[in-house]
PDB file of C-alpha atoms in Angstrom:
ATOM      1  CA  MET S   1      89.291  90.229  66.084  1.00  0.00           C
ATOM      2  CA  ASP S   2      85.489  89.345  64.674  1.00  0.00           C
ATOM      3  CA  LEU S   3      83.039  92.141  66.544  1.00  0.00           C
ATOM      4  CA  ASN S   4      80.466  89.168  65.555  1.00  0.00           C
ATOM      5  CA  LYS S   5      82.258  86.255  67.680  1.00  0.00           C
ATOM      6  CA  VAL S   6      82.278  88.907  69.946  1.00  0.00           C
ATOM      7  CA  LYS S   7      78.307  90.120  70.328  1.00  0.00           C
ATOM      8  CA  SER S   8      77.520  86.262  69.639  1.00  0.00           C
ATOM      9  CA  GLU S   9      79.069  85.182  73.153  1.00  0.00           C
ATOM     10  CA  LEU S  10      77.871  88.411  74.985  1.00  0.00           C
ATOM     11  CA  ALA S  11      74.061  87.973  73.349  1.00  0.00           C
ATOM     12  CA  GLY S  12      72.762  86.963  76.315  1.00  0.00           C
ATOM     13  CA  VAL S  13      74.873  88.805  78.446  1.00  0.00           C
ATOM     14  CA  GLU S  14      73.322  91.663  76.700  1.00  0.00           C
ATOM     15  CA  LYS S  15      69.880  91.251  77.372  1.00  0.00           C
ATOM     16  CA  GLY S  16      69.559  89.940  80.915  1.00  0.00           C
ATOM     17  CA  TYR S  17      71.513  93.293  81.012  1.00  0.00           C
ATOM     18  CA  THR S  18      68.585  95.111  78.376  1.00  0.00           C
ATOM     19  CA  ASP S  19      64.986  93.991  79.998  1.00  0.00           C
ATOM     20  CA  PHE S  20      67.159  95.221  83.509  1.00  0.00           C
ATOM     21  CA  ILE S  21      67.942  98.724  81.900  1.00  0.00           C
ATOM     22  CA  LYS S  22      64.488  98.453  79.924  1.00  0.00           C
ATOM     23  CA  SER S  23      62.578  97.645  84.054  1.00  0.00           C
ATOM     24  CA  TYR S  24      64.381  99.638  85.884  1.00  0.00           C
ATOM     25  CA  PHE S  25      65.264 103.246  84.531  1.00  0.00           C
ATOM     26  CA  GLU S  26      62.413 103.557  82.629  1.00  0.00           C
ATOM     27  CA  ASN S  27      60.712 106.789  83.955  1.00  0.00           C
ATOM     28  CA  TRP S  28      64.706 108.643  83.641  1.00  0.00           C
ATOM     29  CA  GLU S  29      62.842 111.624  83.254  1.00  0.00           C
ATOM     30  CA  VAL S  30      60.817 112.335  85.734  1.00  0.00           C
ATOM     31  CA  TRP S  31      63.788 111.906  87.946  1.00  0.00           C
ATOM     32  CA  GLY S  32      65.789 113.779  85.272  1.00  0.00           C
ATOM     33  CA  ASN S  33      63.654 116.834  85.810  1.00  0.00           C
ATOM     34  CA  ALA S  34      62.853 116.476  88.984  1.00  0.00           C
ATOM     35  CA  SER S  35      66.993 117.024  90.034  1.00  0.00           C
ATOM     36  CA  GLU S  36      66.208 120.391  88.176  1.00  0.00           C
ATOM     37  CA  ARG S  37      64.513 121.177  91.236  1.00  0.00           C
ATOM     38  CA  VAL S  38      66.248 119.607  93.848  1.00  0.00           C
ATOM     39  CA  TYR S  39      69.218 121.481  92.149  1.00  0.00           C
ATOM     40  CA  GLN S  40      67.553 124.587  93.091  1.00  0.00           C
ATOM     41  CA  GLY S  41      66.798 123.883  96.364  1.00  0.00           C
ATOM     42  CA  GLU S  42      63.582 122.788  96.554  1.00  0.00           C
ATOM     43  CA  ASP S  43      61.647 120.203  98.754  1.00  0.00           C
ATOM     44  CA  VAL S  44      61.334 116.959  96.538  1.00  0.00           C
ATOM     45  CA  SER S  45      59.539 114.360  97.616  1.00  0.00           C
ATOM     46  CA  GLU S  46      60.567 111.011  97.402  1.00  0.00           C
ATOM     47  CA  SER S  47      56.777 109.618  96.435  1.00  0.00           C
ATOM     48  CA  GLU S  48      57.265 111.999  93.738  1.00  0.00           C
ATOM     49  CA  ILE S  49      60.631 110.150  91.448  1.00  0.00           C
ATOM     50  CA  PRO S  50      60.779 106.856  91.204  1.00  0.00           C
ATOM     51  CA  LYS S  51      62.376 103.807  93.543  1.00  0.00           C
ATOM     52  CA  ALA S  52      65.738 103.768  91.855  1.00  0.00           C
ATOM     53  CA  PHE S  53      67.093 107.154  92.008  1.00  0.00           C
ATOM     54  CA  HIS S  54      65.683 107.724  95.679  1.00  0.00           C
ATOM     55  CA  THR S  55      69.263 106.990  96.560  1.00  0.00           C
ATOM     56  CA  GLU S  56      70.603 109.239  94.231  1.00  0.00           C
ATOM     57  CA  MET S  57      68.619 112.088  95.787  1.00  0.00           C
ATOM     58  CA  LYS S  58      69.506 111.239  98.615  1.00  0.00           C
ATOM     59  CA  MET S  59      73.344 111.377  97.866  1.00  0.00           C
ATOM     60  CA  MET S  60      72.162 115.269  96.033  1.00  0.00           C
ATOM     61  CA  LYS S  61      71.121 117.029  99.318  1.00  0.00           C
ATOM     62  CA  MET S  62      73.645 115.529 101.058  1.00  0.00           C
ATOM     63  CA  ILE S  63      75.991 117.543  98.830  1.00  0.00           C
ATOM     64  CA  LEU S  64      74.702 120.349  98.077  1.00  0.00           C
ATOM     65  CA  LYS S  65      74.023 120.595 101.871  1.00  0.00           C
ATOM     66  CA  MET S  66      77.925 120.320 103.092  1.00  0.00           C
ATOM     67  CA  GLU S  67      78.513 122.734 100.090  1.00  0.00           C
ATOM     68  CA  ALA S  68      76.605 125.386 101.848  1.00  0.00           C
ATOM     69  CA  ALA S  69      77.745 124.550 104.177  1.00  0.00           C
ATOM     70  CA  GLY S  70      81.627 124.282 103.755  1.00  0.00           C
ATOM     71  CA  GLU S  71      82.270 121.326 101.770  1.00  0.00           C
ATOM     72  CA  PHE S  72      82.201 118.444 100.969  1.00  0.00           C
ATOM     73  CA  ASP S  73      83.777 115.762 102.134  1.00  0.00           C
ATOM     74  CA  TRP S  74      84.461 112.544 101.316  1.00  0.00           C
ATOM     75  CA  ASN S  75      85.573 111.026 104.848  1.00  0.00           C
ATOM     76  CA  ASN S  76      82.399 112.280 106.200  1.00  0.00           C
ATOM     77  CA  PRO S  77      80.236 109.696 108.191  1.00  0.00           C
ATOM     78  CA  GLY S  78      77.157 110.659 106.248  1.00  0.00           C
ATOM     79  CA  VAL S  79      78.541 110.687 102.903  1.00  0.00           C
ATOM     80  CA  ARG S  80      80.598 107.229 103.453  1.00  0.00           C
ATOM     81  CA  LYS S  81      77.203 105.649 104.406  1.00  0.00           C
ATOM     82  CA  MET S  82      75.284 106.844 101.860  1.00  0.00           C
ATOM     83  CA  PHE S  83      78.119 106.019  98.495  1.00  0.00           C
ATOM     84  CA  SER S  84      77.791 102.488 100.722  1.00  0.00           C
ATOM     85  CA  GLU S  85      73.979 102.318 100.654  1.00  0.00           C
ATOM     86  CA  PHE S  86      74.323 103.122  96.719  1.00  0.00           C
ATOM     87  CA  SER S  87      77.047 100.920  95.836  1.00  0.00           C
ATOM     88  CA  GLN S  88      74.421  98.164  97.257  1.00  0.00           C
ATOM     89  CA  SER S  89      71.489  99.769  95.125  1.00  0.00           C
ATOM     90  CA  PRO S  90      70.317  96.819  92.831  1.00  0.00           C
ATOM     91  CA  PHE S  91      71.690  98.948  89.887  1.00  0.00           C
ATOM     92  CA  TYR S  92      74.979  99.068  90.929  1.00  0.00           C
ATOM     93  CA  THR S  93      75.435  95.795  91.598  1.00  0.00           C
ATOM     94  CA  TYR S  94      74.117  94.422  88.268  1.00  0.00           C
ATOM     95  CA  PHE S  95      76.569  97.092  86.637  1.00  0.00           C
ATOM     96  CA  GLY S  96      78.848  96.262  88.410  1.00  0.00           C
ATOM     97  CA  ASP S  97      77.932  92.079  87.482  1.00  0.00           C
ATOM     98  CA  THR S  98      77.700  93.070  83.970  1.00  0.00           C
ATOM     99  CA  VAL S  99      80.912  94.939  83.431  1.00  0.00           C
ATOM    100  CA  VAL S 100      83.243  91.980  85.021  1.00  0.00           C
ATOM    101  CA  GLU S 101      81.349  89.052  83.374  1.00  0.00           C
ATOM    102  CA  ILE S 102      81.852  90.723  80.388  1.00  0.00           C
ATOM    103  CA  ALA S 103      84.895  90.965  80.491  1.00  0.00           C
ATOM    104  CA  PHE S 104      86.166  87.643  81.449  1.00  0.00           C
ATOM    105  CA  ARG S 105      84.144  86.352  78.800  1.00  0.00           C
ATOM    106  CA  LEU S 106      86.167  88.095  76.014  1.00  0.00           C
ATOM    107  CA  ALA S 107      88.968  87.194  78.147  1.00  0.00           C
ATOM    108  CA  LYS S 108      87.973  83.662  77.392  1.00  0.00           C
ATOM    109  CA  LEU S 109      87.121  83.999  73.531  1.00  0.00           C
ATOM    110  CA  ILE S 110      90.207  85.775  72.783  1.00  0.00           C
ATOM    111  CA  GLY S 111      92.706  83.046  75.504  1.00  0.00           C
ATOM    112  CA  ALA S 112      94.328  86.477  77.598  1.00  0.00           C
ATOM    113  CA  GLY S 113      97.759  86.268  78.768  1.00  0.00           C
ATOM    114  CA  SER S 114      96.637  89.202  81.292  1.00  0.00           C
ATOM    115  CA  MET S 115      93.844  91.382  82.591  1.00  0.00           C
ATOM    116  CA  ILE S 116      94.406  94.608  84.393  1.00  0.00           C
ATOM    117  CA  GLU S 117      91.309  96.371  85.910  1.00  0.00           C
ATOM    118  CA  ILE S 118      91.549 100.098  86.299  1.00  0.00           C
ATOM    119  CA  GLY S 119      89.740 101.985  90.086  1.00  0.00           C
ATOM    120  CA  ALA S 120      89.755  99.100  91.795  1.00  0.00           C
ATOM    121  CA  GLY S 121      89.999 100.691  95.123  1.00  0.00           C
ATOM    122  CA  SER S 122      89.111  98.099  97.509  1.00  0.00           C
ATOM    123  CA  GLY S 123      88.803  94.861  95.505  1.00  0.00           C
ATOM    124  CA  ASN S 124      84.225  94.979  94.960  1.00  0.00           C
ATOM    125  CA  LEU S 125      84.887  94.348  90.805  1.00  0.00           C
ATOM    126  CA  THR S 126      87.675  91.978  91.408  1.00  0.00           C
ATOM    127  CA  ARG S 127      85.975  89.906  94.108  1.00  0.00           C
ATOM    128  CA  LYS S 128      83.320  89.372  91.488  1.00  0.00           C
ATOM    129  CA  MET S 129      86.289  88.349  88.712  1.00  0.00           C
ATOM    130  CA  VAL S 130      88.062  85.959  90.801  1.00  0.00           C
ATOM    131  CA  ASN S 131      84.554  84.102  91.962  1.00  0.00           C
ATOM    132  CA  LEU S 132      83.871  84.510  88.210  1.00  0.00           C
ATOM    133  CA  MET S 133      87.774  82.633  87.547  1.00  0.00           C
ATOM    134  CA  LYS S 134      87.267  80.187  90.085  1.00  0.00           C
ATOM    135  CA  LYS S 135      83.385  79.087  88.947  1.00  0.00           C
ATOM    136  CA  ASN S 136      84.608  78.574  86.032  1.00  0.00           C
ATOM    137  CA  ASP S 137      87.958  76.937  86.557  1.00  0.00           C
ATOM    138  CA  ASN S 138      89.733  79.817  84.145  1.00  0.00           C
ATOM    139  CA  PHE S 139      92.539  81.850  85.691  1.00  0.00           C
ATOM    140  CA  TYR S 140      93.960  84.806  83.972  1.00  0.00           C
ATOM    141  CA  PRO S 141      97.369  86.943  85.459  1.00  0.00           C
ATOM    142  CA  LEU S 142      95.266  89.841  87.411  1.00  0.00           C
ATOM    143  CA  LEU S 143      96.387  93.451  87.711  1.00  0.00           C
ATOM    144  CA  LEU S 144      94.957  95.752  90.128  1.00  0.00           C
ATOM    145  CA  THR S 145      95.343  99.350  89.466  1.00  0.00           C
ATOM    146  CA  ASP S 146      93.981 102.563  91.414  1.00  0.00           C
ATOM    147  CA  ASN S 147      95.534 106.384  92.043  1.00  0.00           C
ATOM    148  CA  LYS S 148      94.618 105.450  96.350  1.00  0.00           C
ATOM    149  CA  PRO S 149      96.859 103.575  98.448  1.00  0.00           C
ATOM    150  CA  ILE S 150      94.064 101.665  99.413  1.00  0.00           C
ATOM    151  CA  VAL S 151      94.829  99.182  96.551  1.00  0.00           C
ATOM    152  CA  LEU S 152      97.671  97.752  97.962  1.00  0.00           C
ATOM    153  CA  GLU S 153      96.033  96.069 100.211  1.00  0.00           C
ATOM    154  CA  GLN S 154      94.037  93.891  98.111  1.00  0.00           C
ATOM    155  CA  PRO S 155      95.908  90.967  97.235  1.00  0.00           C
ATOM    156  CA  GLU S 156      96.502  89.888 100.589  1.00  0.00           C
ATOM    157  CA  ASN S 157      93.085  90.153 101.198  1.00  0.00           C
ATOM    158  CA  ILE S 158      92.307  88.182  98.406  1.00  0.00           C
ATOM    159  CA  MET S 159      94.596  85.666  98.275  1.00  0.00           C
ATOM    160  CA  LYS S 160      93.586  84.730 101.349  1.00  0.00           C
ATOM    161  CA  GLU S 161      90.101  84.519 100.488  1.00  0.00           C
ATOM    162  CA  SER S 162      90.104  82.862  97.662  1.00  0.00           C
ATOM    163  CA  GLY S 163      93.376  81.298  97.553  1.00  0.00           C
ATOM    164  CA  PHE S 164      94.292  82.738  93.793  1.00  0.00           C
ATOM    165  CA  GLU S 165      97.671  83.650  93.759  1.00  0.00           C
ATOM    166  CA  ASN S 166      97.965  85.521  90.599  1.00  0.00           C
ATOM    167  CA  ILE S 167      97.177  89.586  91.333  1.00  0.00           C
ATOM    168  CA  LYS S 168      99.619  92.133  91.871  1.00  0.00           C
ATOM    169  CA  SER S 169      98.673  96.073  92.421  1.00  0.00           C
ATOM    170  CA  VAL S 170     100.302  99.091  91.899  1.00  0.00           C
ATOM    171  CA  ILE S 171      99.332 102.770  91.820  1.00  0.00           C
ATOM    172  CA  TRP S 172      98.383 104.262  88.528  1.00  0.00           C
ATOM    173  CA  ASP S 173      97.060 107.915  88.374  1.00  0.00           C
ATOM    174  CA  ILE S 174      95.820 107.258  85.054  1.00  0.00           C
ATOM    175  CA  SER S 175      96.307 110.601  83.983  1.00  0.00           C
ATOM    176  CA  ASN S 176      99.255 109.619  83.478  1.00  0.00           C
ATOM    177  CA  LYS S 177     101.396 107.200  81.433  1.00  0.00           C
ATOM    178  CA  PRO S 178     101.690 103.574  82.404  1.00  0.00           C
ATOM    179  CA  SER S 179     104.562 102.011  84.227  1.00  0.00           C
ATOM    180  CA  GLN S 180     107.306  99.515  83.364  1.00  0.00           C
ATOM    181  CA  ASP S 181     106.203  97.744  85.816  1.00  0.00           C
ATOM    182  CA  ILE S 182     102.501  97.657  84.962  1.00  0.00           C
ATOM    183  CA  LYS S 183     104.353  97.302  81.502  1.00  0.00           C
ATOM    184  CA  SER S 184     106.046  93.734  83.362  1.00  0.00           C
ATOM    185  CA  PHE S 185     103.363  92.386  83.980  1.00  0.00           C
ATOM    186  CA  LEU S 186     100.567  92.163  81.809  1.00  0.00           C
ATOM    187  CA  LYS S 187     100.931  90.158  78.979  1.00  0.00           C
ATOM    188  CA  SER S 188      99.058  90.379  75.275  1.00  0.00           C
ATOM    189  CA  PRO S 189      96.651  90.294  74.477  1.00  0.00           C
ATOM    190  CA  VAL S 190      95.521  92.358  77.099  1.00  0.00           C
ATOM    191  CA  VAL S 191      91.772  92.695  78.378  1.00  0.00           C
ATOM    192  CA  CYS S 192      91.032  95.868  80.696  1.00  0.00           C
ATOM    193  CA  TYR S 193      88.257  96.545  82.253  1.00  0.00           C
ATOM    194  CA  GLU S 194      86.323  99.838  84.729  1.00  0.00           C
ATOM    195  CA  ARG S 195      83.780 101.258  86.173  1.00  0.00           C
ATOM    196  CA  TYR S 196      83.525 104.901  86.672  1.00  0.00           C
ATOM    197  CA  THR S 197      86.797 105.773  86.548  1.00  0.00           C
ATOM    198  CA  VAL S 198      87.498 108.004  82.683  1.00  0.00           C
ATOM    199  CA  THR S 199      83.955 109.527  84.550  1.00  0.00           C
ATOM    200  CA  TYR S 200      86.318 111.535  87.201  1.00  0.00           C
ATOM    201  CA  THR S 201      89.353 112.117  85.568  1.00  0.00           C
ATOM    202  CA  SER S 202      88.961 112.956  80.997  1.00  0.00           C
ATOM    203  CA  PRO S 203      88.297 111.306  77.567  1.00  0.00           C
ATOM    204  CA  ALA S 204      92.175 111.924  77.419  1.00  0.00           C
ATOM    205  CA  VAL S 205      93.075 108.907  79.858  1.00  0.00           C
ATOM    206  CA  ILE S 206      92.015 106.915  77.256  1.00  0.00           C
ATOM    207  CA  ARG S 207      95.319 107.504  74.933  1.00  0.00           C
ATOM    208  CA  ASN S 208      97.407 105.814  78.585  1.00  0.00           C
ATOM    209  CA  ILE S 209      95.144 102.856  78.954  1.00  0.00           C
ATOM    210  CA  ALA S 210      94.993 102.151  75.281  1.00  0.00           C
ATOM    211  CA  GLU S 211      99.309 101.414  75.923  1.00  0.00           C
ATOM    212  CA  VAL S 212      97.979  98.415  77.676  1.00  0.00           C
ATOM    213  CA  ALA S 213      94.853  97.060  76.637  1.00  0.00           C
ATOM    214  CA  ASP S 214      93.895  95.378  73.447  1.00  0.00           C
ATOM    215  CA  ILE S 215      90.338  95.445  75.092  1.00  0.00           C
ATOM    216  CA  LEU S 216      88.454  97.840  76.595  1.00  0.00           C
ATOM    217  CA  VAL S 217      84.947  97.049  79.049  1.00  0.00           C
ATOM    218  CA  MET S 218      84.565 100.764  79.800  1.00  0.00           C
ATOM    219  CA  GLY S 219      81.784 101.382  82.708  1.00  0.00           C
ATOM    220  CA  ASP S 220      81.220 104.519  81.807  1.00  0.00           C
ATOM    221  CA  TRP S 221      77.565 106.435  81.564  1.00  0.00           C
ATOM    222  CA  LEU S 222      78.491 109.128  78.534  1.00  0.00           C
ATOM    223  CA  CYS S 223      76.086 111.635  77.073  1.00  0.00           C
ATOM    224  CA  ASN S 224      74.917 111.815  73.901  1.00  0.00           C
ATOM    225  CA  THR S 225      73.376 114.837  73.796  1.00  0.00           C
ATOM    226  CA  ASP S 226      74.019 118.286  74.777  1.00  0.00           C
ATOM    227  CA  GLN S 227      71.139 118.521  78.171  1.00  0.00           C
ATOM    228  CA  VAL S 228      71.419 119.214  81.322  1.00  0.00           C
ATOM    229  CA  PHE S 229      70.140 117.982  84.058  1.00  0.00           C
ATOM    230  CA  GLY S 230      70.486 119.133  87.727  1.00  0.00           C
ATOM    231  CA  TYR S 231      72.029 115.666  88.733  1.00  0.00           C
ATOM    232  CA  ASP S 232      74.985 116.801  86.709  1.00  0.00           C
ATOM    233  CA  LYS S 233      75.300 119.852  88.280  1.00  0.00           C
ATOM    234  CA  VAL S 234      75.208 118.511  91.265  1.00  0.00           C
ATOM    235  CA  PHE S 235      78.128 115.786  91.567  1.00  0.00           C
ATOM    236  CA  SER S 236      80.511 117.598  89.128  1.00  0.00           C
ATOM    237  CA  LYS S 237      80.828 119.460  92.773  1.00  0.00           C
ATOM    238  CA  ILE S 238      82.146 116.206  93.501  1.00  0.00           C
ATOM    239  CA  GLY S 239      84.602 115.559  90.439  1.00  0.00           C
ATOM    240  CA  ALA S 240      81.778 113.649  88.654  1.00  0.00           C
ATOM    241  CA  LYS S 241      82.563 115.084  85.242  1.00  0.00           C
ATOM    242  CA  ARG S 242      79.925 115.192  82.175  1.00  0.00           C
ATOM    243  CA  ILE S 243      81.221 113.948  79.484  1.00  0.00           C
ATOM    244  CA  LEU S 244      80.290 113.453  76.298  1.00  0.00           C
ATOM    245  CA  PHE S 245      80.703 109.665  73.715  1.00  0.00           C
ATOM    246  CA  SER S 246      81.877 112.563  71.038  1.00  0.00           C
ATOM    247  CA  ASP S 247      84.465 113.507  73.427  1.00  0.00           C
ATOM    248  CA  VAL S 248      85.974 109.916  73.576  1.00  0.00           C
ATOM    249  CA  LYS S 249      84.853 108.387  70.306  1.00  0.00           C
ATOM    250  CA  LYS S 250      87.510 110.996  69.214  1.00  0.00           C
ATOM    251  CA  GLU S 251      90.403 109.342  71.566  1.00  0.00           C
ATOM    252  CA  LEU S 252      88.648 105.678  70.776  1.00  0.00           C
ATOM    253  CA  ASP S 253      89.201 106.371  67.271  1.00  0.00           C
ATOM    254  CA  LYS S 254      93.140 106.207  67.457  1.00  0.00           C
ATOM    255  CA  PHE S 255      93.567 104.041  69.101  1.00  0.00           C
ATOM    256  CA  TYR S 256      90.908 101.168  69.044  1.00  0.00           C
ATOM    257  CA  SER S 257      89.391  99.771  65.681  1.00  0.00           C
ATOM    258  CA  HIS S 258      86.212  98.757  66.385  1.00  0.00           C
ATOM    259  CA  TYR S 259      83.640  99.298  69.123  1.00  0.00           C
ATOM    260  CA  TYR S 260      79.695  98.318  70.045  1.00  0.00           C
ATOM    261  CA  PHE S 261      77.601 100.024  73.238  1.00  0.00           C
ATOM    262  CA  PHE S 262      76.928  97.103  74.554  1.00  0.00           C
ATOM    263  CA  ASP S 263      73.742  98.418  75.665  1.00  0.00           C
ATOM    264  CA  LYS S 264      72.126 100.551  72.480  1.00  0.00           C
ATOM    265  CA  ALA S 265      69.248  98.480  72.916  1.00  0.00           C
ATOM    266  CA  ALA S 266      68.698  99.298  76.151  1.00  0.00           C
ATOM    267  CA  GLN S 267      69.239 103.157  76.207  1.00  0.00           C
ATOM    268  CA  ASP S 268      68.019 103.217  72.935  1.00  0.00           C
ATOM    269  CA  ALA S 269      64.115 101.561  74.634  1.00  0.00           C
ATOM    270  CA  ILE S 270      63.784 103.898  77.479  1.00  0.00           C
ATOM    271  CA  LYS S 271      65.003 106.918  74.388  1.00  0.00           C
ATOM    272  CA  SER S 272      67.852 108.136  76.936  1.00  0.00           C
ATOM    273  CA  PRO S 273      70.478 110.203  75.891  1.00  0.00           C
ATOM    274  CA  TYR S 274      73.785 108.264  77.525  1.00  0.00           C
ATOM    275  CA  THR S 275      75.467 105.276  76.773  1.00  0.00           C
ATOM    276  CA  GLY S 276      76.331 103.091  80.014  1.00  0.00           C
ATOM    277  CA  LEU S 277      78.642 100.277  78.730  1.00  0.00           C
ATOM    278  CA  MET S 278      80.711 100.365  75.639  1.00  0.00           C
ATOM    279  CA  ILE S 279      83.729  97.774  74.677  1.00  0.00           C
ATOM    280  CA  ALA S 280      86.465  99.136  72.735  1.00  0.00           C
ATOM    281  CA  ILE S 281      88.678  96.198  70.707  1.00  0.00           C
ATOM    282  CA  LYS S 282      91.897  97.097  68.943  1.00  0.00           C
ATOM    283  CA  ASP S 283      93.370  95.529  65.628  1.00  0.00           C
ATOM    284  CA  ASP S 284      95.871  92.625  65.525  1.00  0.00           C
ATOM    285  CA  ARG S 285      96.751  94.457  62.224  1.00  0.00           C
ATOM    286  CA  ARG S 286      97.110  97.671  64.211  1.00  0.00           C
TER     287      ARG S 286
END
């Protein structure tokens, strides 16, 4: 796989994403510092932080309030409403669109035999992918995985909505090796994409993903420094781990020959300590 061809194919997508991140998150440090005050119990108002982080602050306050009252409950109606609001935010939407478009373009570039989505859940990214396939009249067998049963409902739902039939789902906790059922469905070369699944597990899961993925599009915000913010401390209470890129790199180096930081220009421009979007590619000779 020629990395320069990959970069050339994604140049337009990268520029659009870079421009968006630079504009949307340029004042991230204001929020980073304010989040520590939220964590310490101070009353921080929305007027003190950029609008991009208003929902995140609401989520922090809700988590802290529920923890103080007893225990955080994912099924609480208020929690579900808040996370639904976050999932419809401009960043989360654009981030998902970008992950999907990268994966689709790479599938076209290499003539993928199949694709796999990790952490598919209720099919948010899946629908984006299927719509993109239909728009381009270019289809790939698609396997959906998640560690929760909700993923099992999605193929039938999406087939009814779109008419796309070559789609299957299976439960897979990526902390474990992929099953034979997964391997049997997938045909090489395989493009894999995910958003915030490594964040809720550990870098070690990459070795399991690498068993089936020739190209991996990673949508996880990884830390490049030891700096810890208030939001890190709060979201760790609900399973969102603060993961260092250096730890992820150790795993990637074992299985992938090339990788590059899709959002490096954006993160550098705003002096962000994170890597948010990365593409890992196996060498055919391995």
